[in-house]
Short mmCIF file of C-alpha atoms and ligand atoms in Angstrom, two decimals:
data_model
loop_
_atom_site.label_atom_id
_atom_site.label_comp_id
_atom_site.label_asym_id
_atom_site.label_seq_id
_atom_site.Cartn_x
_atom_site.Cartn_y
_atom_site.Cartn_z
CA MET A 94 40.70 -94.84 -82.74
CA SER A 95 36.88 -94.90 -81.87
CA ASN A 96 35.37 -92.26 -80.19
CA ALA A 97 34.42 -94.55 -76.75
CA ALA A 98 38.36 -95.10 -76.64
CA LYS A 99 38.90 -91.48 -76.65
CA ILE A 100 39.78 -89.63 -73.26
CA ARG A 101 36.99 -86.92 -72.69
CA VAL A 102 38.57 -83.84 -71.79
CA GLY A 103 36.31 -80.97 -70.13
CA LEU A 104 37.78 -77.59 -70.35
CA ASN A 105 36.63 -74.63 -67.69
CA GLY A 106 37.95 -71.34 -68.56
CA TYR A 107 38.14 -70.23 -72.22
CA GLY A 108 40.87 -67.60 -71.87
CA VAL A 109 44.47 -67.16 -73.29
CA ILE A 110 45.35 -70.53 -71.99
CA GLY A 111 42.06 -72.25 -72.22
CA LYS A 112 40.99 -71.51 -75.86
CA ARG A 113 44.66 -72.82 -76.73
CA VAL A 114 44.13 -76.22 -74.75
CA ALA A 115 40.85 -76.76 -76.42
CA ALA A 116 42.23 -76.43 -80.19
CA ALA A 117 45.27 -78.47 -78.67
CA VAL A 118 42.91 -80.91 -77.49
CA THR A 119 40.74 -81.22 -80.92
CA LEU A 120 44.52 -82.44 -82.60
CA GLN A 121 44.88 -85.21 -80.49
CA GLU A 122 43.83 -88.56 -82.00
CA ASP A 123 43.43 -90.15 -78.61
CA MET A 124 41.34 -87.16 -77.09
CA THR A 125 37.96 -85.62 -77.59
CA LEU A 126 36.59 -82.36 -76.24
CA ALA A 127 33.51 -82.72 -74.29
CA GLY A 128 33.01 -79.09 -74.16
CA VAL A 129 33.89 -75.77 -72.67
CA SER A 130 32.14 -73.84 -69.64
CA ASP A 131 32.77 -70.45 -68.94
CA VAL A 132 31.10 -67.27 -67.74
CA THR A 133 31.42 -64.49 -70.32
CA THR A 134 28.76 -63.79 -73.12
CA ASP A 135 30.40 -61.22 -75.41
CA TRP A 136 32.38 -62.42 -78.27
CA ARG A 137 34.77 -64.90 -76.23
CA ALA A 138 31.57 -67.00 -75.87
CA ARG A 139 30.50 -66.70 -79.52
CA THR A 140 33.89 -67.58 -80.54
CA ILE A 141 33.29 -71.16 -78.70
CA VAL A 142 30.14 -71.75 -80.36
CA ARG A 143 31.36 -70.53 -83.42
CA ASN A 144 34.36 -73.13 -83.13
CA GLY A 145 31.81 -75.94 -83.03
CA TYR A 146 32.62 -76.47 -79.17
CA ARG A 147 29.71 -77.20 -76.96
CA LEU A 148 29.17 -74.26 -74.72
CA PHE A 149 28.25 -74.74 -70.96
CA SER A 150 27.69 -72.55 -68.22
CA ALA A 151 30.06 -72.38 -65.37
CA THR A 152 27.61 -70.51 -62.74
CA ASP A 153 23.91 -70.34 -62.52
CA GLU A 154 24.05 -66.38 -63.23
CA ALA A 155 26.39 -67.14 -66.51
CA ALA A 156 23.51 -69.64 -67.56
CA ALA A 157 20.75 -66.97 -67.33
CA SER A 158 22.75 -64.33 -69.09
CA MET A 159 23.98 -66.54 -71.86
CA ARG A 160 20.64 -67.58 -72.58
CA LYS A 161 19.48 -64.09 -72.60
CA ALA A 162 22.23 -63.22 -75.09
CA GLY A 163 21.05 -65.83 -77.26
CA LEU A 164 23.82 -68.08 -76.91
CA ALA A 165 23.30 -72.03 -77.39
CA VAL A 166 24.02 -73.17 -73.87
CA ALA A 167 24.55 -77.31 -73.62
CA GLY A 168 24.16 -77.39 -69.90
CA SER A 169 25.86 -76.52 -66.70
CA LEU A 170 29.60 -77.36 -65.49
CA ASP A 171 27.93 -80.10 -63.69
CA ASP A 172 26.54 -81.54 -66.93
CA LEU A 173 29.99 -81.36 -68.35
CA LEU A 174 31.61 -83.02 -65.61
CA ALA A 175 29.62 -85.62 -65.80
CA ASN A 176 30.58 -86.04 -69.59
CA ALA A 177 34.18 -85.64 -69.12
CA ASP A 178 37.14 -88.22 -67.71
CA VAL A 179 39.56 -85.05 -67.05
CA ILE A 180 38.78 -81.53 -66.58
CA VAL A 181 41.30 -78.85 -67.81
CA ASP A 182 40.48 -75.82 -65.44
CA CYS A 183 42.21 -72.62 -67.16
CA THR A 184 39.88 -70.13 -64.97
CA PRO A 185 41.85 -67.21 -63.69
CA LYS A 186 44.07 -67.41 -60.87
CA ARG A 187 42.66 -68.51 -57.70
CA ILE A 188 39.24 -69.25 -58.99
CA ALA A 189 40.42 -72.51 -60.05
CA ALA A 190 41.48 -73.26 -56.40
CA ARG A 191 37.75 -72.95 -55.36
CA ASN A 192 36.67 -75.46 -57.72
CA VAL A 193 39.01 -78.17 -56.49
CA ASP A 194 36.83 -79.54 -53.56
CA HIS A 195 33.87 -79.81 -56.59
CA TYR A 196 35.84 -82.02 -58.81
CA ARG A 197 37.26 -84.22 -55.81
CA ARG A 198 33.99 -84.95 -54.52
CA ARG A 199 32.87 -85.98 -57.96
CA GLY A 200 36.03 -88.16 -58.09
CA LEU A 201 37.24 -86.56 -61.43
CA LYS A 202 40.70 -86.05 -62.71
CA PHE A 203 41.64 -82.54 -63.18
CA ILE A 204 44.31 -80.13 -63.98
CA LEU A 205 45.48 -76.66 -62.80
CA GLN A 206 47.45 -74.17 -64.48
CA GLY A 207 50.36 -72.09 -62.78
CA GLY A 208 48.32 -69.40 -61.32
CA GLU A 209 47.16 -72.05 -58.50
CA LYS A 210 49.67 -72.96 -55.51
CA HIS A 211 51.47 -76.40 -55.74
CA GLU A 212 49.54 -77.54 -52.61
CA THR A 213 45.90 -77.49 -54.36
CA THR A 214 46.85 -80.27 -56.39
CA GLY A 215 50.04 -81.82 -54.31
CA HIS A 216 51.94 -82.25 -57.65
CA SER A 217 53.32 -80.12 -60.23
CA PHE A 218 54.10 -80.94 -63.77
CA VAL A 219 56.67 -80.52 -66.12
CA ALA A 220 56.86 -83.68 -68.78
CA GLU A 221 60.29 -83.95 -69.27
CA SER A 222 61.25 -84.09 -65.66
CA ASN A 223 58.46 -85.72 -63.92
CA TYR A 224 55.69 -87.20 -65.85
CA ALA A 225 56.05 -90.83 -64.56
CA SER A 226 55.27 -89.10 -61.26
CA ALA A 227 51.73 -87.70 -62.57
CA LEU A 228 50.94 -91.33 -63.95
CA GLY A 229 47.58 -92.31 -62.78
CA ARG A 230 47.38 -89.13 -59.73
CA GLN A 231 43.95 -87.46 -59.56
CA ALA A 232 45.21 -84.45 -60.02
CA THR A 233 48.31 -82.21 -61.18
CA ARG A 234 49.34 -78.19 -61.78
CA VAL A 235 51.07 -77.43 -64.88
CA VAL A 236 53.34 -74.70 -63.57
CA SER A 237 53.68 -71.23 -64.94
CA CYS A 238 55.30 -70.46 -68.33
CA ASN A 239 58.22 -68.94 -66.78
CA THR A 240 58.69 -71.84 -64.49
CA THR A 241 57.99 -74.50 -67.18
CA SER A 242 60.96 -73.00 -69.14
CA VAL A 243 63.42 -72.93 -66.24
CA VAL A 244 62.63 -76.54 -65.64
CA ARG A 245 62.93 -77.72 -69.58
CA THR A 246 66.23 -76.00 -69.60
CA LEU A 247 67.60 -77.00 -66.39
CA THR A 248 66.68 -80.75 -66.97
CA ALA A 249 68.52 -80.52 -69.99
CA LEU A 250 71.50 -79.19 -68.06
CA LYS A 251 71.09 -81.60 -65.39
CA ARG A 252 70.32 -84.84 -67.62
CA ALA A 253 73.85 -84.23 -69.35
CA GLY A 254 75.41 -84.05 -65.84
CA LEU A 255 76.29 -80.59 -66.40
CA LEU A 256 74.08 -78.69 -63.97
CA ARG A 257 75.29 -77.47 -60.44
CA ARG A 258 73.66 -74.32 -59.77
CA ALA A 259 71.66 -71.86 -61.66
CA ARG A 260 71.02 -67.92 -61.59
CA GLY A 261 68.50 -66.38 -63.75
CA THR A 262 67.00 -62.89 -64.35
CA LEU A 263 63.41 -62.95 -65.77
CA LEU A 264 62.43 -59.94 -67.80
CA ARG A 265 58.53 -60.48 -67.65
CA ARG A 266 56.09 -59.28 -70.05
CA ALA A 267 53.27 -56.88 -68.52
CA THR A 268 50.08 -58.35 -69.62
CA ASP A 269 48.45 -60.41 -72.05
CA PRO A 270 47.77 -58.46 -75.32
CA TRP A 271 44.37 -58.99 -75.87
CA GLU A 272 43.73 -57.18 -72.15
CA SER A 273 46.26 -54.65 -72.60
CA HIS A 274 43.71 -51.88 -72.89
CA GLU A 275 43.09 -52.57 -69.41
CA HIS A 276 46.32 -53.48 -67.76
CA GLY A 277 50.03 -53.16 -68.12
CA ILE A 278 52.54 -50.91 -67.21
CA MET A 279 54.13 -47.86 -69.56
CA ASN A 280 57.53 -46.34 -69.37
CA THR A 281 58.92 -47.80 -66.57
CA LEU A 282 60.22 -51.38 -65.58
CA VAL A 283 59.37 -52.52 -62.39
CA PRO A 284 61.16 -55.28 -60.29
CA GLU A 285 59.51 -57.80 -58.10
CA PRO A 286 60.10 -57.12 -54.62
CA ALA A 287 61.77 -60.42 -53.11
CA ILE A 288 64.66 -62.54 -54.24
CA PRO A 289 64.35 -64.87 -54.95
CA SER A 290 61.11 -64.52 -57.33
CA HIS A 291 58.40 -67.15 -56.78
CA GLN A 292 59.75 -68.76 -60.20
CA ALA A 293 62.66 -70.64 -58.51
CA PRO A 294 60.86 -71.95 -55.22
CA ASP A 295 58.23 -73.30 -58.04
CA ALA A 296 60.69 -75.12 -60.13
CA ARG A 297 61.61 -76.81 -56.99
CA THR A 298 57.90 -78.15 -56.50
CA VAL A 299 58.96 -80.14 -59.72
CA ASP A 300 62.37 -80.92 -58.81
CA PRO A 301 63.15 -80.44 -55.47
CA ASP A 302 67.16 -80.99 -56.22
CA LEU A 303 67.83 -77.91 -58.43
CA ASP A 304 69.89 -75.45 -57.15
CA VAL A 305 68.18 -72.38 -58.39
CA VAL A 306 67.71 -68.59 -57.78
CA THR A 307 65.67 -66.22 -59.81
CA MET A 308 65.06 -62.49 -60.00
CA ALA A 309 62.45 -61.09 -62.02
CA VAL A 310 61.23 -57.64 -63.70
CA ALA A 311 58.12 -56.54 -65.42
CA VAL A 312 58.86 -54.63 -68.78
CA PRO A 313 56.17 -52.40 -70.66
CA GLU A 314 55.79 -55.17 -73.68
CA THR A 315 53.31 -58.00 -74.22
CA LEU A 316 55.24 -60.20 -76.64
CA ALA A 317 57.01 -62.66 -74.54
CA HIS A 318 59.31 -63.04 -71.65
CA LEU A 319 62.80 -63.08 -71.94
CA HIS A 320 65.31 -64.82 -69.55
CA CYS A 321 69.18 -64.40 -68.72
CA TRP A 322 71.00 -67.09 -67.13
CA SER A 323 74.33 -67.85 -65.44
CA VAL A 324 74.67 -71.11 -64.49
CA GLN A 325 77.73 -73.03 -62.89
CA MET A 326 78.28 -76.43 -64.44
CA THR A 327 79.66 -79.44 -62.71
CA ARG A 328 83.17 -79.00 -64.43
CA ALA A 329 84.53 -77.38 -67.30
CA ALA A 330 82.64 -77.82 -70.65
CA SER A 331 83.03 -76.88 -74.32
CA LYS A 332 80.24 -74.69 -75.88
CA ASP A 333 79.22 -77.62 -77.90
CA GLU A 334 78.64 -80.14 -75.27
CA VAL A 335 76.28 -77.21 -73.78
CA LEU A 336 74.40 -76.85 -76.94
CA ASP A 337 74.19 -80.75 -77.29
CA ALA A 338 72.43 -80.86 -73.83
CA PHE A 339 69.97 -78.56 -75.02
CA ARG A 340 69.60 -80.41 -78.35
CA GLN A 341 68.27 -83.74 -76.44
CA SER A 342 65.16 -81.77 -75.18
CA THR A 343 62.26 -81.69 -77.86
CA ARG A 344 60.91 -78.61 -76.57
CA ILE A 345 63.90 -76.30 -76.84
CA ALA A 346 64.64 -74.99 -80.16
CA LEU A 347 68.03 -73.31 -80.77
CA ILE A 348 67.99 -70.09 -82.92
CA ARG A 349 70.43 -67.68 -84.21
CA ILE A 350 70.92 -63.86 -84.00
CA ALA A 351 73.15 -64.41 -87.26
CA ASP A 352 70.06 -65.75 -88.75
CA GLY A 353 68.20 -62.13 -87.92
CA LEU A 354 66.44 -63.47 -85.15
CA VAL A 355 67.63 -60.53 -83.02
CA ALA A 356 64.64 -59.90 -80.61
CA LEU A 357 61.31 -61.14 -79.30
CA ASN A 358 59.48 -59.45 -82.30
CA SER A 359 61.53 -61.25 -84.86
CA VAL A 360 61.07 -64.54 -83.22
CA LYS A 361 57.43 -63.83 -82.75
CA GLU A 362 57.21 -62.81 -86.69
CA LEU A 363 58.61 -66.03 -87.40
CA MET A 364 55.97 -68.08 -85.59
CA ALA A 365 53.45 -66.00 -87.47
CA ASP A 366 55.10 -66.82 -91.13
CA ARG A 367 55.37 -70.43 -90.07
CA GLY A 368 51.50 -70.25 -90.08
CA ARG A 369 51.66 -71.17 -86.44
CA PRO A 370 47.80 -70.64 -84.85
CA HIS A 371 48.01 -67.22 -82.47
CA ASP A 372 52.01 -67.36 -83.65
CA ASN A 373 52.13 -69.78 -81.01
CA MET A 374 55.72 -71.05 -80.04
CA TYR A 375 55.35 -73.84 -77.74
CA GLU A 376 59.17 -74.47 -77.76
CA VAL A 377 61.71 -72.35 -75.32
CA ALA A 378 63.94 -70.46 -78.05
CA LEU A 379 67.21 -70.27 -76.89
CA TRP A 380 69.87 -68.04 -78.58
CA SER A 381 72.61 -70.59 -79.52
CA ASP A 382 75.38 -68.36 -81.29
CA MET A 383 75.11 -65.93 -78.13
CA LEU A 384 75.45 -68.72 -75.61
CA HIS A 385 78.67 -68.34 -73.84
CA VAL A 386 81.40 -70.45 -71.99
CA GLN A 387 83.69 -69.72 -69.60
CA GLY A 388 85.45 -72.33 -67.77
CA ASP A 389 82.73 -74.24 -65.73
CA GLU A 390 79.98 -71.22 -66.28
CA VAL A 391 77.82 -70.93 -69.10
CA PHE A 392 75.79 -67.76 -69.61
CA TYR A 393 72.73 -68.03 -71.98
CA SER A 394 69.39 -65.90 -72.85
CA TYR A 395 66.00 -67.51 -74.64
CA MET A 396 62.75 -66.41 -75.02
CA VAL A 397 59.46 -67.82 -73.77
CA ASP A 398 55.86 -67.38 -75.25
CA ASN A 399 53.98 -67.00 -72.32
CA GLN A 400 50.62 -67.73 -73.71
CA ALA A 401 51.93 -71.01 -75.69
CA ILE A 402 54.48 -72.65 -73.59
CA VAL A 403 52.34 -74.70 -71.43
CA ILE A 404 49.85 -75.93 -74.02
CA PRO A 405 51.91 -78.91 -74.69
CA GLU A 406 52.61 -79.87 -71.04
CA THR A 407 48.78 -79.95 -70.63
CA ILE A 408 48.00 -82.00 -73.37
CA ASP A 409 51.00 -84.54 -71.65
CA ALA A 410 49.29 -84.07 -68.17
CA ILE A 411 46.07 -85.40 -69.48
CA ARG A 412 47.72 -88.51 -70.80
CA ALA A 413 49.69 -88.83 -67.37
CA LEU A 414 46.54 -88.39 -65.02
CA THR A 415 44.52 -90.59 -67.31
CA GLY A 416 47.56 -93.52 -67.43
CA THR A 417 46.82 -93.84 -70.75
CA VAL A 418 50.30 -93.46 -72.06
CA GLU A 419 52.83 -94.79 -69.49
CA ASP A 420 56.12 -93.44 -71.21
CA ALA A 421 56.93 -89.97 -70.95
CA SER A 422 58.69 -89.66 -74.44
CA GLU A 423 55.77 -91.52 -76.17
CA SER A 424 53.38 -89.05 -75.09
CA MET A 425 55.40 -86.00 -75.56
CA ALA A 426 56.17 -87.12 -79.37
CA ARG A 427 52.43 -87.61 -80.11
CA THR A 428 51.53 -83.88 -78.85
CA ASN A 429 55.18 -82.41 -80.39
CA ALA A 430 53.74 -83.95 -83.80
CA SER A 431 50.36 -82.74 -83.22
CA LEU A 432 51.36 -79.19 -82.47
CA GLY A 433 54.22 -79.21 -84.66
CA LEU A 434 57.01 -78.63 -82.21
CA GLU A 435 60.47 -78.33 -83.79
CA THR A 436 64.04 -78.28 -82.49
CA THR A 437 65.30 -75.99 -85.46
CA LEU A 438 62.73 -73.41 -86.01
CA ILE A 439 64.20 -72.21 -89.27
N1 NAD B 261 48.34 -65.64 -69.72
C1 NAD B 261 49.41 -66.14 -69.60
O1 NAD B 261 50.65 -65.86 -70.00
C2 NAD B 261 49.20 -67.71 -68.61
C3 NAD B 261 50.84 -68.38 -68.76
C4 NAD B 261 50.82 -69.80 -67.83
C5 NAD B 261 49.55 -70.03 -67.05
N2 NAD B 261 48.61 -68.93 -66.85
C6 NAD B 261 47.84 -69.58 -65.78
O2 NAD B 261 46.44 -70.28 -66.97
C7 NAD B 261 45.44 -69.66 -65.81
C8 NAD B 261 44.64 -68.91 -66.71
O3 NAD B 261 45.17 -67.78 -67.23
P1 NAD B 261 44.37 -67.07 -68.39
O4 NAD B 261 45.54 -66.05 -68.72
O5 NAD B 261 44.35 -67.93 -69.56
O6 NAD B 261 43.43 -66.01 -67.97
P2 NAD B 261 42.09 -65.38 -68.86
O7 NAD B 261 41.82 -64.26 -67.93
O8 NAD B 261 42.75 -65.03 -70.21
O9 NAD B 261 41.13 -66.56 -69.07
C9 NAD B 261 40.56 -66.71 -67.92
C10 NAD B 261 39.24 -67.47 -68.57
O10 NAD B 261 38.28 -68.03 -67.47
C11 NAD B 261 37.03 -67.36 -67.36
N3 NAD B 261 36.14 -67.56 -65.89
C12 NAD B 261 36.30 -66.24 -65.50
N4 NAD B 261 35.73 -66.68 -64.24
C13 NAD B 261 35.20 -68.14 -64.19
C14 NAD B 261 34.36 -68.94 -63.59
N5 NAD B 261 34.26 -68.75 -62.41
N6 NAD B 261 34.28 -70.38 -63.96
C15 NAD B 261 34.45 -70.32 -65.39
N7 NAD B 261 35.13 -69.82 -66.10
C16 NAD B 261 35.86 -68.69 -65.55
C17 NAD B 261 37.23 -65.79 -68.22
O11 NAD B 261 35.90 -65.56 -68.70
C18 NAD B 261 37.96 -66.24 -69.15
O12 NAD B 261 37.42 -66.62 -70.42
C19 NAD B 261 46.04 -69.05 -64.79
O13 NAD B 261 45.89 -70.07 -63.53
C20 NAD B 261 47.02 -68.32 -65.26
O14 NAD B 261 48.14 -68.24 -64.38
C21 NAD B 261 48.55 -68.20 -67.71
#
């Protein structure tokens, strides 16, 4: 594909999610990374330049301090926006919402992440559930890591005609590894104060038909989230039938305790051994041998790599907004192939 025909993607905010989105964009044959804007001047900004990306300053103050720090600045955020067909905003929670008016005034397509509210874009995105309704829109929000996993798994059961209602408990990692010197809890567990926790209502911003309730607990580790679910099905079904429903998703990988994948750390180690960048696991890793069916109820548990799961969704959201690929399965197949997603991890 010629460069002129590629989707020009601008990235604002090169943190945990932004750096992974940037790397994923560069792997897409139909996309080019127009540049990356941020406000930092330390090793993070230097990594942007070192990776060969054009660095833009998100604010006037950042422009001055980046130049003072000797960084090669290609221009301002506005300069980046002028050279992009779509902007992916991966700035911290609530900062992205402040950029929305600016993007709208420029008539630019934009994607926000799960830290922002549904109302900021009026559309919330999970590729396997509602790619079609994002086609040609100006904006969407890729929902949070936990919500993405909830919608992926419940959509698989729903498509198989098995889903009546779902109740889940989420054990949430305390903070991200790179900032664990600053935040995070130790030697305690902190339940979220309200039931349902925000992930269940958030899942319904993608699919309003889901009957889902979640509770959440923050736990003192940084590897990933662990979910435990109890689902009432529409009828009694066999374990194989339920597993087959999950197998229909290209973004759920079945793993087994019998293979030694007994905990979050062993699955994470597997991702490192597989040579995934940043040990990324883009799939929901669901324990097939642990899954238990009792009449019309199914119980299961899975792991969510919070830092990686939303990356394929963000790539698909770019194609959906720009309308370059109308078929969800085609976009997902391209994304999956470029990032190396698998439904069997070993
Ligand atoms: N970290 C996760 O596990 C995770 C998972 C799913 C979704 N999300 C969502 O993704 C979004 C980004 O989160 P994150 O964890 O990557 O944040 P982060 O703090 O790791 O990174 C944010 C980046 O934005 C930069 N930044 C700060 N202010 C800026 C500004 N005004 N303009 C431009 N850049 C600015 C920071 O320097 C940093 O590089 C949030 O909406 C968050 O809720 C995070």
